Short mmCIF file of C-alpha atoms and ligand atoms in Angstrom, two decimals:
data_model
loop_
_atom_site.label_atom_id
_atom_site.label_comp_id
_atom_site.label_asym_id
_atom_site.label_seq_id
_atom_site.Cartn_x
_atom_site.Cartn_y
_atom_site.Cartn_z
CA MET A 1 -0.20 -0.13 -0.37
CA THR A 2 0.80 3.46 -0.67
CA ASN A 3 1.83 5.93 2.21
CA PRO A 4 -1.36 8.25 2.15
CA LEU A 5 0.95 10.72 2.59
CA PHE A 6 2.74 11.04 -0.59
CA ARG A 7 -0.22 11.42 -2.84
CA PRO A 8 -0.53 14.46 -4.57
CA PHE A 9 -3.68 16.42 -3.86
CA THR A 10 -5.49 19.01 -6.25
CA LEU A 11 -6.70 21.87 -4.80
CA LYS A 12 -8.52 24.57 -7.58
CA GLY A 13 -5.81 24.90 -10.01
CA LEU A 14 -2.98 24.00 -7.63
CA THR A 15 -1.44 19.91 -7.58
CA LEU A 16 0.42 20.15 -3.87
CA PRO A 17 2.87 17.11 -5.19
CA ASN A 18 2.19 15.30 -1.42
CA ARG A 19 -0.34 15.87 1.71
CA ILE A 20 2.58 17.78 4.40
CA VAL A 21 1.69 21.38 4.61
CA MET A 22 4.49 23.29 6.42
CA ALA A 23 2.59 24.87 9.47
CA PRO A 24 3.22 28.44 9.56
CA MET A 25 5.81 29.30 12.75
CA THR A 26 6.78 32.75 13.56
CA ARG A 27 10.61 32.75 13.48
CA SER A 28 11.53 36.56 14.52
CA PHE A 29 14.44 37.02 12.33
CA SER A 30 13.30 39.68 10.06
CA PRO A 31 14.54 42.88 11.25
CA GLY A 32 12.27 45.89 11.04
CA GLY A 33 9.63 43.44 9.41
CA ILE A 34 11.39 43.15 6.65
CA PRO A 35 11.90 39.25 5.05
CA GLY A 36 15.74 38.90 4.01
CA ASP A 37 18.09 36.29 2.28
CA ASP A 38 18.16 34.35 5.50
CA VAL A 39 14.35 33.86 5.17
CA ALA A 40 14.21 33.18 2.05
CA ALA A 41 16.88 30.38 1.96
CA TYR A 42 15.24 28.85 5.29
CA TYR A 43 11.60 28.63 3.40
CA ARG A 44 13.91 27.08 -0.10
CA ARG A 45 15.50 24.10 2.11
CA ARG A 46 11.79 23.20 3.17
CA ALA A 47 10.70 23.06 -0.41
CA GLU A 48 13.89 21.49 -1.40
CA GLY A 49 13.26 18.31 1.52
CA GLY A 50 9.76 18.07 -0.19
CA VAL A 51 7.45 19.85 1.79
CA GLY A 52 3.70 19.87 -0.66
CA LEU A 53 2.97 23.61 0.44
CA ILE A 54 5.25 26.01 2.62
CA VAL A 55 2.63 28.56 4.82
CA THR A 56 4.99 30.70 5.77
CA GLU A 57 5.36 32.50 9.26
CA GLY A 58 2.67 34.90 10.38
CA THR A 59 2.68 38.30 8.62
CA GLY A 60 1.38 41.20 9.73
CA ILE A 61 -1.22 43.08 7.39
CA GLU A 62 -1.00 47.34 6.64
CA ARG A 63 -2.40 48.60 10.47
CA THR A 64 -0.36 49.44 13.64
CA GLY A 65 -0.17 47.27 15.49
CA SER A 66 -0.95 43.99 13.60
CA VAL A 67 2.11 42.40 14.74
CA ASN A 68 3.56 43.42 18.07
CA ASP A 69 7.32 42.37 17.54
CA ASP A 70 9.48 44.35 15.67
CA ALA A 71 11.22 41.16 14.21
CA VAL A 72 7.85 39.63 12.79
CA PRO A 73 7.80 40.03 9.09
CA ASN A 74 5.10 42.57 8.04
CA PHE A 75 3.22 42.21 4.26
CA PHE A 76 3.16 45.34 2.82
CA GLY A 77 5.51 48.25 1.48
CA ALA A 78 9.58 47.84 2.35
CA ALA A 79 8.95 44.38 3.02
CA LEU A 80 7.43 42.88 -0.24
CA PRO A 81 10.10 42.63 -2.13
CA GLY A 82 11.87 40.59 0.20
CA TRP A 83 8.98 38.07 0.27
CA GLY A 84 9.06 37.98 -4.00
CA LYS A 85 12.52 36.85 -3.09
CA VAL A 86 10.93 33.74 -0.77
CA VAL A 87 8.58 33.57 -4.03
CA THR A 88 11.36 33.25 -6.59
CA GLU A 89 13.26 30.81 -3.44
CA THR A 90 10.75 28.38 -2.98
CA HIS A 91 9.98 27.79 -6.33
CA ALA A 92 13.67 27.06 -7.43
CA GLY A 93 13.69 24.74 -4.51
CA HIS A 94 10.10 23.47 -6.16
CA GLY A 95 7.97 24.36 -3.54
CA LEU A 96 4.94 25.63 -3.36
CA ILE A 97 4.25 28.47 -0.52
CA ALA A 98 1.45 31.06 0.85
CA PRO A 99 1.99 33.64 3.50
CA GLN A 100 -0.40 33.63 6.45
CA LEU A 101 -1.49 36.60 6.94
CA TRP A 102 -1.86 38.12 10.52
CA HIS A 103 -3.28 40.99 12.72
CA VAL A 104 -2.72 40.29 16.24
CA GLY A 105 -5.53 42.48 17.65
CA ALA A 106 -5.14 42.54 21.54
CA ALA A 107 -2.38 39.37 22.07
CA ILE A 108 0.42 40.56 24.60
CA ASN A 109 3.94 40.11 23.68
CA ARG A 110 5.56 40.08 27.10
CA GLU A 111 9.28 40.69 26.06
CA ASN A 112 8.06 44.25 23.92
CA LYS A 113 9.31 46.68 25.85
CA ASN A 114 7.68 49.12 23.44
CA PRO A 115 4.29 47.71 22.09
CA PRO A 116 2.61 49.58 19.28
CA GLU A 117 -1.03 50.98 19.81
CA GLN A 118 -2.71 48.05 19.22
CA GLU A 119 -6.46 47.11 18.34
CA SER A 120 -9.60 44.51 18.41
CA PRO A 121 -12.80 44.42 18.95
CA SER A 122 -13.52 45.62 22.48
CA GLY A 123 -10.02 46.49 23.63
CA LEU A 124 -9.74 43.16 26.02
CA PHE A 125 -6.84 40.78 25.86
CA LYS A 126 -9.32 38.45 27.11
CA PRO A 127 -12.15 38.84 29.71
CA GLY A 128 -11.23 41.22 32.90
CA LYS A 129 -8.22 42.16 31.25
CA PRO A 130 -8.08 45.49 29.25
CA TRP A 131 -5.26 45.55 26.56
CA GLY A 132 -5.39 48.93 24.06
CA LYS A 133 -7.91 50.31 22.46
CA ALA A 134 -11.76 48.93 20.87
CA MET A 135 -11.56 49.49 17.33
CA ALA A 136 -13.99 52.05 15.57
CA ASP A 137 -16.26 51.31 12.54
CA SER A 138 -13.57 52.78 10.31
CA ASP A 139 -10.57 50.86 11.78
CA VAL A 140 -12.80 47.76 11.19
CA ALA A 141 -12.97 48.96 7.62
CA ASP A 142 -9.71 49.38 6.94
CA ALA A 143 -8.62 46.07 8.69
CA ILE A 144 -10.63 44.07 6.09
CA ALA A 145 -9.17 46.08 3.11
CA ALA A 146 -5.99 45.63 4.55
CA PHE A 147 -6.13 42.09 4.74
CA ALA A 148 -7.79 42.08 1.16
CA ARG A 149 -4.52 44.36 0.14
CA ALA A 150 -2.47 41.63 1.39
CA ALA A 151 -3.77 39.27 -0.23
CA ALA A 152 -4.13 40.66 -4.03
CA ASP A 153 -0.15 41.24 -3.16
CA ALA A 154 0.43 37.84 -2.74
CA LYS A 155 -1.05 36.73 -5.51
CA ARG A 156 1.06 39.52 -7.88
CA LEU A 157 4.60 38.61 -5.91
CA GLY A 158 3.66 35.18 -7.36
CA PHE A 159 2.76 32.96 -4.03
CA ASP A 160 0.35 30.16 -4.57
CA ALA A 161 -2.40 30.65 -2.23
CA VAL A 162 -2.80 32.64 0.69
CA GLU A 163 -4.35 31.85 4.21
CA LEU A 164 -5.72 34.24 6.60
CA HIS A 165 -4.36 33.56 10.38
CA GLY A 166 -8.50 32.97 11.80
CA ALA A 167 -7.06 31.55 14.81
CA HIS A 168 -5.31 30.97 18.33
CA GLY A 169 -7.06 34.18 20.18
CA TYR A 170 -5.77 36.77 17.69
CA LEU A 171 -7.52 39.12 15.99
CA ILE A 172 -9.99 37.65 13.72
CA ASP A 173 -10.94 34.88 16.58
CA GLN A 174 -10.99 37.71 19.34
CA PHE A 175 -14.37 38.52 16.89
CA PHE A 176 -15.22 35.04 17.25
CA TRP A 177 -14.77 34.77 20.91
CA THR A 178 -17.82 36.14 22.98
CA GLY A 179 -15.12 36.62 25.76
CA THR A 180 -13.43 39.30 23.50
CA ASN A 181 -16.12 40.56 21.76
CA GLN A 182 -18.23 42.66 23.36
CA ARG A 183 -19.01 45.07 20.57
CA GLU A 184 -22.58 46.43 20.15
CA ASP A 185 -22.84 46.64 16.14
CA GLY A 186 -23.15 44.02 13.59
CA TYR A 187 -19.91 42.19 13.87
CA ASN A 188 -21.28 40.88 17.45
CA GLY A 189 -24.97 38.96 18.25
CA ALA A 190 -25.50 36.28 20.51
CA THR A 191 -24.74 33.64 17.51
CA ILE A 192 -21.24 32.63 15.90
CA ALA A 193 -22.34 33.39 12.67
CA GLU A 194 -22.79 37.23 13.67
CA ARG A 195 -19.50 37.15 15.14
CA GLY A 196 -17.73 35.81 12.43
CA ARG A 197 -19.07 38.34 10.23
CA PHE A 198 -15.93 40.02 10.35
CA ALA A 199 -14.09 37.56 9.35
CA ALA A 200 -16.69 36.40 6.15
CA ASP A 201 -15.99 40.20 5.23
CA ILE A 202 -12.24 39.58 5.07
CA LEU A 203 -13.19 36.20 2.84
CA LYS A 204 -15.51 38.50 0.65
CA ALA A 205 -12.97 41.04 0.20
CA VAL A 206 -9.85 38.46 -0.17
CA ARG A 207 -11.67 36.50 -2.94
CA GLU A 208 -12.72 39.71 -4.58
CA ALA A 209 -9.54 41.14 -4.58
CA VAL A 210 -7.52 37.61 -5.60
CA GLY A 211 -10.40 36.05 -7.99
CA PRO A 212 -12.25 32.92 -8.00
CA ASP A 213 -9.69 30.18 -8.81
CA PHE A 214 -6.83 31.16 -6.20
CA PRO A 215 -6.63 29.56 -3.40
CA VAL A 216 -7.45 31.07 0.05
CA ILE A 217 -7.10 28.98 3.35
CA ILE A 218 -8.33 30.22 7.02
CA ARG A 219 -6.95 29.00 10.02
CA ILE A 220 -9.06 28.28 12.97
CA SER A 221 -9.21 27.17 16.37
CA GLN A 222 -11.51 25.88 19.62
CA TRP A 223 -8.89 27.03 21.63
CA LYS A 224 -7.72 30.17 22.28
CA GLN A 225 -3.22 31.26 23.98
CA GLN A 226 -5.50 32.69 26.66
CA ASP A 227 -8.18 29.53 27.44
CA TYR A 228 -6.64 26.44 26.00
CA GLY A 229 -9.96 24.97 26.90
CA PHE A 230 -12.30 26.92 24.93
CA LYS A 231 -14.95 26.19 22.43
CA VAL A 232 -16.14 28.48 19.78
CA ALA A 233 -19.09 25.89 18.40
CA THR A 234 -19.45 23.53 21.33
CA SER A 235 -21.83 21.18 19.25
CA PRO A 236 -21.91 19.92 15.55
CA ASP A 237 -24.88 22.80 15.00
CA GLU A 238 -22.45 25.33 16.53
CA MET A 239 -19.69 24.39 13.95
CA ILE A 240 -22.28 24.80 10.80
CA GLU A 241 -23.46 27.83 11.90
CA TRP A 242 -19.62 28.74 12.49
CA LEU A 243 -18.24 27.04 9.37
CA GLY A 244 -20.49 27.51 7.02
CA PRO A 245 -20.88 31.19 6.43
CA LEU A 246 -16.78 31.28 6.24
CA VAL A 247 -17.10 28.62 3.20
CA ASP A 248 -19.80 30.43 1.39
CA ALA A 249 -17.38 33.77 1.74
CA GLY A 250 -15.14 32.33 -0.06
CA ALA A 251 -12.93 29.66 2.35
CA ASP A 252 -11.28 27.09 0.12
CA VAL A 253 -9.95 25.60 2.74
CA LEU A 254 -9.84 25.04 6.86
CA HIS A 255 -6.90 24.81 8.80
CA CYS A 256 -7.88 23.10 11.85
CA SER A 257 -5.52 24.14 14.16
CA GLN A 258 -5.29 21.57 17.41
CA ARG A 259 -2.80 20.79 19.83
CA ARG A 260 -2.85 17.11 19.44
CA PHE A 261 -4.20 15.86 16.36
CA TRP A 262 -5.49 13.04 17.49
CA GLU A 263 -7.84 14.02 20.30
CA PRO A 264 -11.64 13.85 19.28
CA GLU A 265 -13.75 16.66 18.97
CA PHE A 266 -16.88 16.14 20.31
CA PRO A 267 -15.96 12.20 21.90
CA GLU A 268 -19.54 12.37 23.61
CA LEU A 269 -20.65 11.59 20.11
CA ASP A 270 -19.04 9.38 18.62
CA GLY A 271 -16.26 8.19 21.14
CA GLU A 272 -12.59 8.30 22.06
CA GLU A 273 -11.16 7.53 18.76
CA GLY A 274 -13.76 9.68 17.34
CA LEU A 275 -13.28 12.68 14.05
CA ASN A 276 -10.84 15.26 15.52
CA PHE A 277 -11.66 19.14 14.61
CA ALA A 278 -10.25 18.78 11.26
CA GLY A 279 -12.42 15.65 10.85
CA TRP A 280 -15.98 17.57 11.93
CA ALA A 281 -15.15 20.60 9.72
CA LYS A 282 -14.59 18.57 6.93
CA LYS A 283 -17.66 16.17 7.34
CA LEU A 284 -20.05 19.47 8.06
CA SER A 285 -18.70 21.74 5.82
CA GLY A 286 -17.59 19.29 3.24
CA VAL A 287 -14.20 21.69 2.07
CA PRO A 288 -10.97 19.93 2.25
CA VAL A 289 -9.25 20.43 5.69
CA ILE A 290 -5.55 20.22 6.87
CA THR A 291 -5.00 18.92 10.58
CA VAL A 292 -2.11 19.84 12.17
CA GLY A 293 -0.59 19.40 15.72
CA SER A 294 2.08 17.22 17.54
CA VAL A 295 2.60 14.95 14.28
CA GLY A 296 5.18 13.25 14.45
CA LEU A 297 6.46 14.52 17.58
CA SER A 298 5.84 12.83 21.21
CA GLY A 299 4.93 16.41 23.07
CA GLU A 300 2.94 19.47 22.11
CA PHE A 301 4.32 22.81 21.21
CA ILE A 302 3.18 25.00 24.51
CA ALA A 303 4.64 22.61 26.18
CA GLY A 304 7.65 22.94 23.95
CA PHE A 305 7.98 26.71 24.33
CA GLY A 306 7.88 26.11 28.25
CA GLY A 307 10.85 24.19 27.73
CA GLU A 308 10.29 20.30 27.19
CA ALA A 309 11.60 18.64 24.85
CA SER A 310 10.01 16.13 22.38
CA GLN A 311 10.89 13.15 20.76
CA PRO A 312 9.94 11.73 17.44
CA ALA A 313 6.70 9.94 17.56
CA SER A 314 5.07 7.27 15.33
CA ILE A 315 2.89 8.79 12.36
CA ASP A 316 0.76 5.61 12.19
CA ASN A 317 -2.36 6.80 13.73
CA LEU A 318 -2.31 9.84 11.20
CA LEU A 319 -1.55 7.69 8.01
CA GLU A 320 -4.63 5.64 9.24
CA ARG A 321 -7.08 8.46 9.71
CA LEU A 322 -5.62 9.91 6.32
CA GLU A 323 -6.14 6.65 4.89
CA LYS A 324 -9.81 6.95 5.73
CA GLY A 325 -10.61 10.48 4.32
CA GLU A 326 -10.87 12.12 7.95
CA PHE A 327 -8.57 15.38 6.60
CA ASP A 328 -6.63 15.57 3.56
CA LEU A 329 -3.63 17.20 4.30
CA VAL A 330 -1.43 17.48 7.31
CA GLY A 331 0.45 20.57 9.04
CA VAL A 332 3.85 19.70 10.31
CA GLY A 333 5.39 22.33 12.62
CA ARG A 334 8.47 21.67 15.10
CA ALA A 335 9.58 18.85 13.26
CA LEU A 336 10.22 21.34 10.39
CA ILE A 337 11.80 23.77 12.21
CA VAL A 338 14.80 21.03 13.67
CA ASP A 339 14.79 19.37 10.25
CA PRO A 340 14.21 20.74 6.61
CA ASP A 341 14.67 17.17 5.25
CA TRP A 342 11.49 15.76 7.22
CA ALA A 343 9.13 15.16 4.06
CA LEU A 344 12.23 12.90 2.43
CA LYS A 345 13.29 11.22 5.85
CA VAL A 346 9.13 10.26 6.46
CA ARG A 347 8.86 9.11 2.57
CA ASP A 348 11.80 7.08 2.38
CA GLY A 349 11.07 5.37 5.54
CA ARG A 350 14.30 6.74 7.42
CA MET A 351 12.22 6.98 10.62
CA GLY A 352 15.45 6.68 12.62
CA GLU A 353 16.92 10.19 11.07
CA LEU A 354 14.25 12.28 12.30
CA LYS A 355 15.16 14.65 15.07
CA ASP A 356 14.08 15.83 18.47
CA PHE A 357 12.70 19.60 19.10
CA ASP A 358 13.19 21.34 21.96
CA ARG A 359 12.83 25.28 22.12
CA SER A 360 16.54 25.63 21.52
CA ALA A 361 16.40 25.24 17.95
CA LEU A 362 14.01 28.53 18.01
CA ALA A 363 17.39 30.37 17.91
CA THR A 364 18.80 30.05 14.49
CA LEU A 365 17.44 29.34 10.93
CA VAL A 366 18.48 25.78 10.32
C1 LIG B 401 7.90 28.61 16.88
C2 LIG B 401 6.29 28.63 16.63
C3 LIG B 401 5.83 29.28 16.14
C4 LIG B 401 4.21 29.67 15.64
N1 LIG B 401 3.93 30.64 14.83
C5 LIG B 401 2.75 30.38 14.71
C6 LIG B 401 2.05 31.34 13.40
O1 LIG B 401 2.72 32.46 12.95
N2 LIG B 401 0.71 31.25 13.20
C7 LIG B 401 0.36 30.09 13.41
O2 LIG B 401 -1.18 30.19 12.77
N3 LIG B 401 0.66 29.26 14.56
C8 LIG B 401 2.22 29.69 14.46
N4 LIG B 401 2.52 27.95 15.57
C9 LIG B 401 1.58 26.69 15.88
C10 LIG B 401 1.93 25.69 14.51
O3 LIG B 401 1.49 26.40 13.68
C11 LIG B 401 1.46 24.61 14.99
O4 LIG B 401 0.19 24.62 14.88
C12 LIG B 401 2.14 24.03 16.26
O5 LIG B 401 3.27 24.22 16.26
C13 LIG B 401 1.61 22.50 16.03
O6 LIG B 401 1.95 21.82 15.10
P1 LIG B 401 3.20 21.00 15.94
O7 LIG B 401 2.94 20.25 16.93
O8 LIG B 401 4.17 20.14 14.46
O9 LIG B 401 4.60 21.54 16.07
C14 LIG B 401 3.67 28.28 15.82
C15 LIG B 401 4.24 27.58 16.78
C16 LIG B 401 5.94 27.18 16.98
C17 LIG B 401 6.06 26.11 17.05
#
């Protein structure tokens, strides 16, 4: 039987040579917001290492406070030529690449001594924790336009797709979350569909900017950095209410972020071996999905930030689920930080050559 990770997958006009997606990972190696040749070479190594689709680190749209770290890349102005180089290098390495377009909203970077002015739906980092300012109507409209401009720039620069960061408690997710969205306008309401209007408006504007054939991915998560146990949707019905409008607005792929991909989303309905978040998203929305979270590693990434090391782990369970069609594509994060050749090694069965991850790996661009 062939390894299902290495079957091609077609997304609109784009054919990925395999199912491996490099997960977006902030590296903070772009001083002044500008990605340099070292960043381009880093992505090229992953292309040469056989990754099916690279999603770049989160990259800031043109709004003050879209990023809260000076070394995180922008996706506008003086940063765009650097991104052009990233595309050229990735394509020279026979890879495909999408930028992750990001606005952090009121997410706090505790190491940033000079935080820019930050904005969010209601000026809250989390319930009871005010941070930055609440967005006026004109700020919301401008942020939507800035996402669309960035998507148009991505297409013009030759990227193969775009991803919107709608997960992990950043701006778009701060609109989804009742804990941070207390607005009294059309961007809030009792239902998740109402709180999803910001994301849907961005998707519509992005779709308008890139046309019907360019793949648009949105990353979503139930969990938030502010509250790991939170669930935006507590039932399949709520999930339909959440995801349906995103797909109708132009999302081609749902990138479903979990910290551990094997965790069932609604075990009360289909048991401890039940469908994961991506599995339910696929079943309920009908569009292709990416799963992610501790693929090929023993520990998960938040504990990894805290200093816990992870060792290579079996991917048999992942392959069985992929074979059954629970999800279509597989996001791989830290394993690709330590090893640009992870995909080639897995393809060739060189499992003994896979590497450990620990946070010291974040200090360099290998
Ligand atoms: C160093 C690092 C930076 C990350 N930055 C981002 C980011 O910019 N955007 C995002 O959506 N997720 C980000 N993540 C989450 C990863 O995309 C991924 O979901 C997570 O690491 C789980 O995958 P893994 O267990 O294979 O590492 C980051 C993770 C790490 C380890």
